[in-house]
Each structure stands twice: as C-alpha cells, then as structure tokens.
Amino acid sequence: MTIGRTRDDIKRHIDRVLQREFPQIAMHGGIAEVVGLDTETGEVDIVLGASCNGCGISGMTMAALQRRIPAAVEEVTHVRVSETSSFGSDGRSDLSDVPF
C-alpha cells in the first residue's frame, strides 16, 4: 500500500483510471461518478448515470469496473457500482426544457 496518499489523492487516482480505462462511458454520453470512498476498508461506490442507465451493456461495464479499479488502485479492495435514473450529478431527470 502506498503510504501517505490522502483520500483526495485516491479519489483523483480512481477518476484518472475511469477516464483512461473507460473512455467509452463518456463517449457514449454516460457518466461514472465516485460517490463514496472508505479509506479504512478500501470500498468505493460508483454510480453510472445518463446514457448508462438502462444500457444493454451496463452490466458488463459494472463487472469491468469491479475488476479493474482494484487492480489499478492498490488502496481499493472492493467496488460497488449502481445505476441512477438521473442524467448526471445535477440530478436532472427531466430535460423537457432543452430546445432540441
């Protein structure tokens, strides 16, 4: 385990792994957001949203996140992934006011 990494350092590392190893999430209009990190147990909670919600391959994405993040970030022991019905971290699920 790397000595001296702060909670923020670990979260930034996880975010970089998400961007580097899972670019398809953003490329397809999805969002993967770290919403919980327990530095004592090494558990991470990630929420998939936007176009990930209801996507036919989101199950495969979830399994890949659960396998690859602990392999890339030594402080992480377990990843829990869930989906949200909102379109992003702003919580908007209604886009009826968007002019398109």
Coordinates of N, CA, C and O in Angstrom, one line a residue:
M1 N 0.8 -1.2 0.0 CA 0.0 0.0 0.0 C 0.9 1.2 0.0 O 1.9 1.3 0.7
T2 N 0.5 2.2 -0.8 CA 1.2 3.5 -0.8 C 1.0 4.3 0.4 O -0.1 4.6 0.8
I3 N 2.1 4.6 1.1 CA 2.0 5.4 2.3 C 1.8 6.9 2.0 O 2.5 7.4 1.1
G4 N 0.9 7.6 2.7 CA 0.8 9.0 2.6 C -0.2 9.5 1.6 O -0.4 10.7 1.4
R5 N -0.9 8.6 0.8 CA -1.9 9.1 -0.1 C -3.1 9.5 0.7 O -3.7 8.7 1.5
T6 N -3.6 10.7 0.4 CA -4.8 11.2 1.1 C -6.0 10.7 0.4 O -6.0 10.1 -0.7
R7 N -7.2 10.9 1.0 CA -8.4 10.5 0.4 C -8.6 11.1 -0.9 O -9.0 10.5 -1.9
D8 N -8.3 12.4 -1.0 CA -8.4 13.2 -2.3 C -7.5 12.6 -3.3 O -7.8 12.5 -4.5
D9 N -6.2 12.2 -2.9 CA -5.3 11.6 -3.9 C -5.9 10.3 -4.4 O -5.8 10.0 -5.6
I10 N -6.4 9.5 -3.6 CA -7.0 8.2 -4.0 C -8.2 8.4 -4.9 O -8.3 7.8 -6.0
K11 N -9.1 9.4 -4.6 CA -10.2 9.7 -5.5 C -9.7 10.2 -6.8 O -10.3 9.8 -7.9
R12 N -8.7 11.0 -6.8 CA -8.2 11.5 -8.1 C -7.6 10.4 -9.0 O -7.8 10.3 -10.2
H13 N -7.0 9.4 -8.3 CA -6.4 8.3 -9.0 C -7.5 7.5 -9.6 O -7.5 7.0 -10.8
I14 N -8.6 7.2 -8.8 CA -9.8 6.5 -9.4 C -10.4 7.2 -10.5 O -10.7 6.6 -11.6
D15 N -10.5 8.5 -10.4 CA -11.1 9.3 -11.5 C -10.2 9.2 -12.8 O -10.7 9.1 -13.9
R16 N -8.9 9.2 -12.6 CA -8.0 9.1 -13.8 C -8.1 7.7 -14.4 O -8.1 7.5 -15.6
V17 N -8.3 6.6 -13.6 CA -8.5 5.3 -14.1 C -9.8 5.2 -14.9 O -9.9 4.7 -16.0
L18 N -10.8 5.9 -14.4 CA -12.1 5.9 -15.1 C -12.0 6.6 -16.4 O -12.5 6.1 -17.4
Q19 N -11.3 7.7 -16.5 CA -11.1 8.4 -17.8 C -10.2 7.6 -18.7 O -10.4 7.6 -19.9
R20 N -9.1 7.0 -18.2 CA -8.1 6.4 -19.1 C -8.6 5.0 -19.5 O -8.5 4.7 -20.7
E21 N -9.2 4.2 -18.7 CA -9.6 2.8 -19.0 C -11.0 2.7 -19.4 O -11.4 1.6 -19.9
F22 N -11.8 3.7 -19.2 CA -13.2 3.6 -19.6 C -13.7 4.8 -20.3 O -14.8 5.4 -20.0
P23 N -13.0 5.2 -21.4 CA -13.4 6.4 -22.2 C -14.8 6.2 -22.8 O -15.5 7.2 -23.1
Q24 N -15.1 4.9 -23.1 CA -16.4 4.7 -23.8 C -17.6 5.1 -23.0 O -18.6 5.4 -23.6
I25 N -17.5 5.2 -21.7 CA -18.6 5.7 -20.9 C -18.9 7.1 -21.3 O -20.1 7.4 -21.7
A26 N -18.0 8.0 -21.3 CA -18.2 9.4 -21.7 C -18.5 9.5 -23.2 O -19.4 10.3 -23.6
M27 N -17.8 8.7 -24.0 CA -18.0 8.8 -25.4 C -19.4 8.4 -25.8 O -19.9 8.9 -26.9
H28 N -20.1 7.6 -25.0 CA -21.5 7.2 -25.3 C -22.5 8.0 -24.5 O -23.7 7.6 -24.4
G29 N -22.1 9.1 -23.9 CA -23.0 10.0 -23.2 C -23.3 9.6 -21.8 O -24.2 10.0 -21.2
G30 N -22.4 8.7 -21.2 CA -22.6 8.2 -19.9 C -21.8 9.0 -18.9 O -20.9 9.8 -19.2
I31 N -22.1 8.7 -17.6 CA -21.3 9.3 -16.5 C -21.0 8.2 -15.5 O -21.8 7.4 -15.2
A32 N -19.8 8.2 -15.1 CA -19.3 7.3 -14.0 C -18.8 8.2 -12.9 O -17.8 9.0 -13.1
E33 N -19.4 8.2 -11.7 CA -19.0 9.2 -10.7 C -18.7 8.4 -9.3 O -19.5 7.6 -8.9
V34 N -17.6 8.7 -8.7 CA -17.3 8.2 -7.4 C -18.1 8.9 -6.4 O -18.0 10.2 -6.3
V35 N -19.0 8.2 -5.7 CA -19.9 8.9 -4.7 C -19.6 8.5 -3.3 O -20.1 9.0 -2.4
G36 N -18.7 7.5 -3.2 CA -18.3 7.1 -1.8 C -16.9 6.4 -1.8 O -16.6 5.7 -2.8
L37 N -16.1 6.7 -0.8 CA -14.8 6.1 -0.7 C -14.5 6.0 0.8 O -14.4 6.9 1.5
D38 N -14.3 4.7 1.2 CA -14.0 4.4 2.6 C -12.5 4.0 2.6 O -12.1 2.9 2.2
T39 N -11.7 4.9 3.1 CA -10.2 4.7 3.1 C -9.8 3.6 4.1 O -8.7 3.0 4.0
E40 N -10.6 3.4 5.1 CA -10.3 2.3 6.1 C -10.5 0.9 5.5 O -9.7 0.0 5.8
T41 N -11.6 0.7 4.8 CA -11.9 -0.6 4.3 C -11.5 -0.8 2.8 O -11.5 -1.9 2.3
G42 N -11.3 0.3 2.1 CA -10.9 0.3 0.7 C -12.1 0.1 -0.2 O -11.9 -0.2 -1.4
E43 N -13.3 0.4 0.3 CA -14.5 0.2 -0.5 C -14.8 1.5 -1.2 O -14.7 2.6 -0.7
V44 N -15.2 1.4 -2.5 CA -15.6 2.5 -3.3 C -17.0 2.3 -3.9 O -17.3 1.2 -4.3
D45 N -17.8 3.4 -3.9 CA -19.1 3.4 -4.5 C -19.1 4.2 -5.7 O -18.7 5.4 -5.7
I46 N -19.5 3.7 -6.9 CA -19.5 4.4 -8.1 C -21.0 4.3 -8.7 O -21.6 3.2 -8.6
V47 N -21.4 5.4 -9.2 CA -22.8 5.5 -9.8 C -22.6 5.7 -11.3 O -21.9 6.6 -11.7
L48 N -23.3 4.9 -12.1 CA -23.4 5.2 -13.5 C -24.7 5.9 -13.8 O -25.7 5.5 -13.3
G49 N -24.6 6.9 -14.6 CA -25.8 7.7 -15.0 C -25.8 8.1 -16.4 O -25.0 7.6 -17.2
A50 N -26.8 8.9 -16.7 CA -27.0 9.4 -18.1 C -27.3 8.2 -19.0 O -28.1 7.4 -18.6
S51 N -26.6 8.1 -20.1 CA -27.0 7.1 -21.1 C -26.6 5.7 -20.6 O -27.1 4.7 -21.1
C52 N -25.9 5.6 -19.5 CA -25.6 4.2 -18.9 C -26.8 3.6 -18.3 O -27.0 2.4 -18.3
N53 N -27.8 4.4 -17.9 CA -29.0 3.9 -17.2 C -29.8 3.2 -18.3 O -30.2 3.7 -19.3
G54 N -30.0 1.9 -18.1 CA -30.8 1.1 -19.0 C -30.0 0.6 -20.2 O -30.5 -0.1 -21.0
C55 N -28.7 0.9 -20.3 CA -27.9 0.5 -21.4 C -27.8 -1.1 -21.3 O -27.6 -1.6 -20.3
G56 N -27.8 -1.7 -22.5 CA -27.7 -3.1 -22.6 C -26.4 -3.7 -22.1 O -26.4 -4.9 -21.7
I57 N -25.4 -2.9 -22.2 CA -24.1 -3.5 -21.7 C -23.6 -2.9 -20.4 O -22.4 -3.1 -20.0
S58 N -24.5 -2.2 -19.7 CA -24.1 -1.6 -18.4 C -23.6 -2.7 -17.4 O -22.8 -2.4 -16.6
G59 N -24.2 -3.9 -17.5 CA -23.8 -4.9 -16.6 C -22.3 -5.3 -16.8 O -21.6 -5.6 -15.9
M60 N -21.9 -5.4 -18.1 CA -20.6 -5.7 -18.4 C -19.6 -4.5 -18.0 O -18.5 -4.8 -17.5
T61 N -20.1 -3.3 -18.1 CA -19.3 -2.2 -17.6 C -19.1 -2.2 -16.1 O -18.0 -2.0 -15.6
M62 N -20.2 -2.6 -15.4 CA -20.1 -2.7 -13.9 C -19.1 -3.8 -13.5 O -18.3 -3.6 -12.6
A63 N -19.2 -4.9 -14.2 CA -18.3 -6.0 -13.9 C -16.8 -5.6 -14.1 O -15.9 -5.9 -13.3
A64 N -16.6 -4.9 -15.2 CA -15.2 -4.4 -15.5 C -14.7 -3.4 -14.5 O -13.6 -3.5 -14.1
L65 N -15.6 -2.5 -14.1 CA -15.2 -1.5 -13.0 C -14.8 -2.3 -11.8 O -13.8 -1.9 -11.1
Q66 N -15.6 -3.3 -11.4 CA -15.4 -4.0 -10.1 C -14.1 -4.8 -10.2 O -13.4 -5.0 -9.2
R67 N -13.7 -5.2 -11.4 CA -12.4 -6.0 -11.5 C -11.2 -5.1 -11.7 O -10.2 -5.3 -11.1
R68 N -11.3 -4.0 -12.5 CA -10.2 -3.3 -13.0 C -9.8 -2.1 -12.0 O -8.6 -1.8 -11.9
I69 N -10.7 -1.5 -11.3 CA -10.3 -0.5 -10.4 C -9.4 -1.0 -9.3 O -8.4 -0.4 -9.0
P70 N -9.8 -2.1 -8.6 CA -8.9 -2.6 -7.5 C -7.6 -3.0 -8.1 O -6.6 -2.9 -7.4
A71 N -7.5 -3.5 -9.3 CA -6.2 -3.9 -9.9 C -5.4 -2.6 -10.2 O -4.1 -2.7 -10.1
A72 N -6.0 -1.5 -10.4 CA -5.2 -0.3 -10.8 C -4.9 0.6 -9.6 O -4.0 1.4 -9.6
V73 N -5.7 0.5 -8.5 CA -5.6 1.4 -7.4 C -5.4 0.5 -6.1 O -6.4 -0.1 -5.7
E74 N -4.2 0.5 -5.6 CA -3.9 -0.5 -4.6 C -4.7 -0.3 -3.3 O -4.9 -1.3 -2.6
E75 N -5.1 0.9 -3.0 CA -5.9 1.1 -1.8 C -7.3 0.6 -1.9 O -8.0 0.5 -0.9
V76 N -7.8 0.3 -3.1 CA -9.2 -0.1 -3.3 C -9.3 -1.7 -3.2 O -8.5 -2.4 -3.9
T77 N -10.2 -2.1 -2.4 CA -10.3 -3.6 -2.2 C -11.6 -4.1 -2.8 O -11.8 -5.2 -3.1
H78 N -12.6 -3.2 -2.9 CA -14.0 -3.6 -3.4 C -14.7 -2.4 -4.0 O -14.6 -1.3 -3.5
V79 N -15.3 -2.6 -5.1 CA -16.1 -1.6 -5.8 C -17.5 -2.0 -5.9 O -17.8 -3.1 -6.4
R80 N -18.4 -1.1 -5.5 CA -19.8 -1.3 -5.6 C -20.3 -0.3 -6.7 O -20.0 0.8 -6.7
V81 N -21.0 -0.8 -7.7 CA -21.5 0.0 -8.8 C -23.0 -0.1 -8.9 O -23.6 -1.2 -8.8
S82 N -23.6 1.1 -9.0 CA -25.1 1.1 -9.2 C -25.4 2.1 -10.3 O -24.6 2.9 -10.8
E83 N -26.7 2.1 -10.7 CA -27.1 3.0 -11.8 C -28.1 4.0 -11.1 O -28.7 3.7 -10.1
T84 N -28.2 5.1 -11.7 CA -29.1 6.2 -11.3 C -30.0 6.5 -12.4 O -29.6 6.4 -13.6
S85 N -31.2 6.9 -12.1 CA -32.1 7.3 -13.2 C -31.9 8.8 -13.6 O -32.6 9.2 -14.5
S86 N -31.1 9.5 -12.9 CA -30.9 10.9 -13.2 C -29.9 11.0 -14.4 O -29.2 10.1 -14.7
F87 N -29.8 12.2 -15.0 CA -29.0 12.4 -16.1 C -27.6 12.9 -15.8 O -26.8 13.2 -16.6
G88 N -27.3 13.0 -14.5 CA -26.0 13.5 -14.1 C -25.9 13.9 -12.7 O -26.9 13.8 -12.0
S89 N -24.8 14.4 -12.2 CA -24.7 14.7 -10.8 C -25.6 15.9 -10.4 O -25.7 16.2 -9.3
D90 N -26.1 16.7 -11.4 CA -27.1 17.7 -11.0 C -28.4 17.2 -10.7 O -29.3 17.9 -10.2
G91 N -28.7 15.9 -10.9 CA -29.9 15.3 -10.5 C -31.1 15.5 -11.5 O -32.2 15.1 -11.2
R92 N -30.8 16.1 -12.6 CA -31.9 16.4 -13.6 C -32.3 15.1 -14.3 O -31.6 14.5 -14.9
S93 N -33.6 14.8 -14.1 CA -34.1 13.6 -14.9 C -35.1 14.1 -15.9 O -35.5 13.3 -16.8
D94 N -35.5 15.4 -15.9 CA -36.4 15.9 -16.9 C -35.7 17.0 -17.7 O -35.2 18.0 -17.2
L95 N -35.6 16.7 -19.0 CA -34.9 17.6 -19.9 C -35.9 18.2 -20.9 O -35.5 18.6 -22.0
S96 N -37.2 18.3 -20.5 CA -38.2 18.8 -21.4 C -38.0 20.3 -21.8 O -38.5 20.7 -22.8
D97 N -37.2 21.0 -21.0 CA -37.0 22.4 -21.3 C -35.8 22.7 -22.3 O -35.5 23.8 -22.7
V98 N -35.1 21.6 -22.7 CA -33.9 21.7 -23.6 C -34.5 21.9 -25.0 O -35.2 21.0 -25.5
P99 N -34.1 22.9 -25.7 CA -34.6 23.2 -27.0 C -34.0 22.4 -28.1 O -33.2 22.9 -28.9
F100 N -34.3 21.1 -28.3 CA -33.8 20.3 -29.4 C -34.9 19.3 -29.8 O -35.8 19.1 -29.2

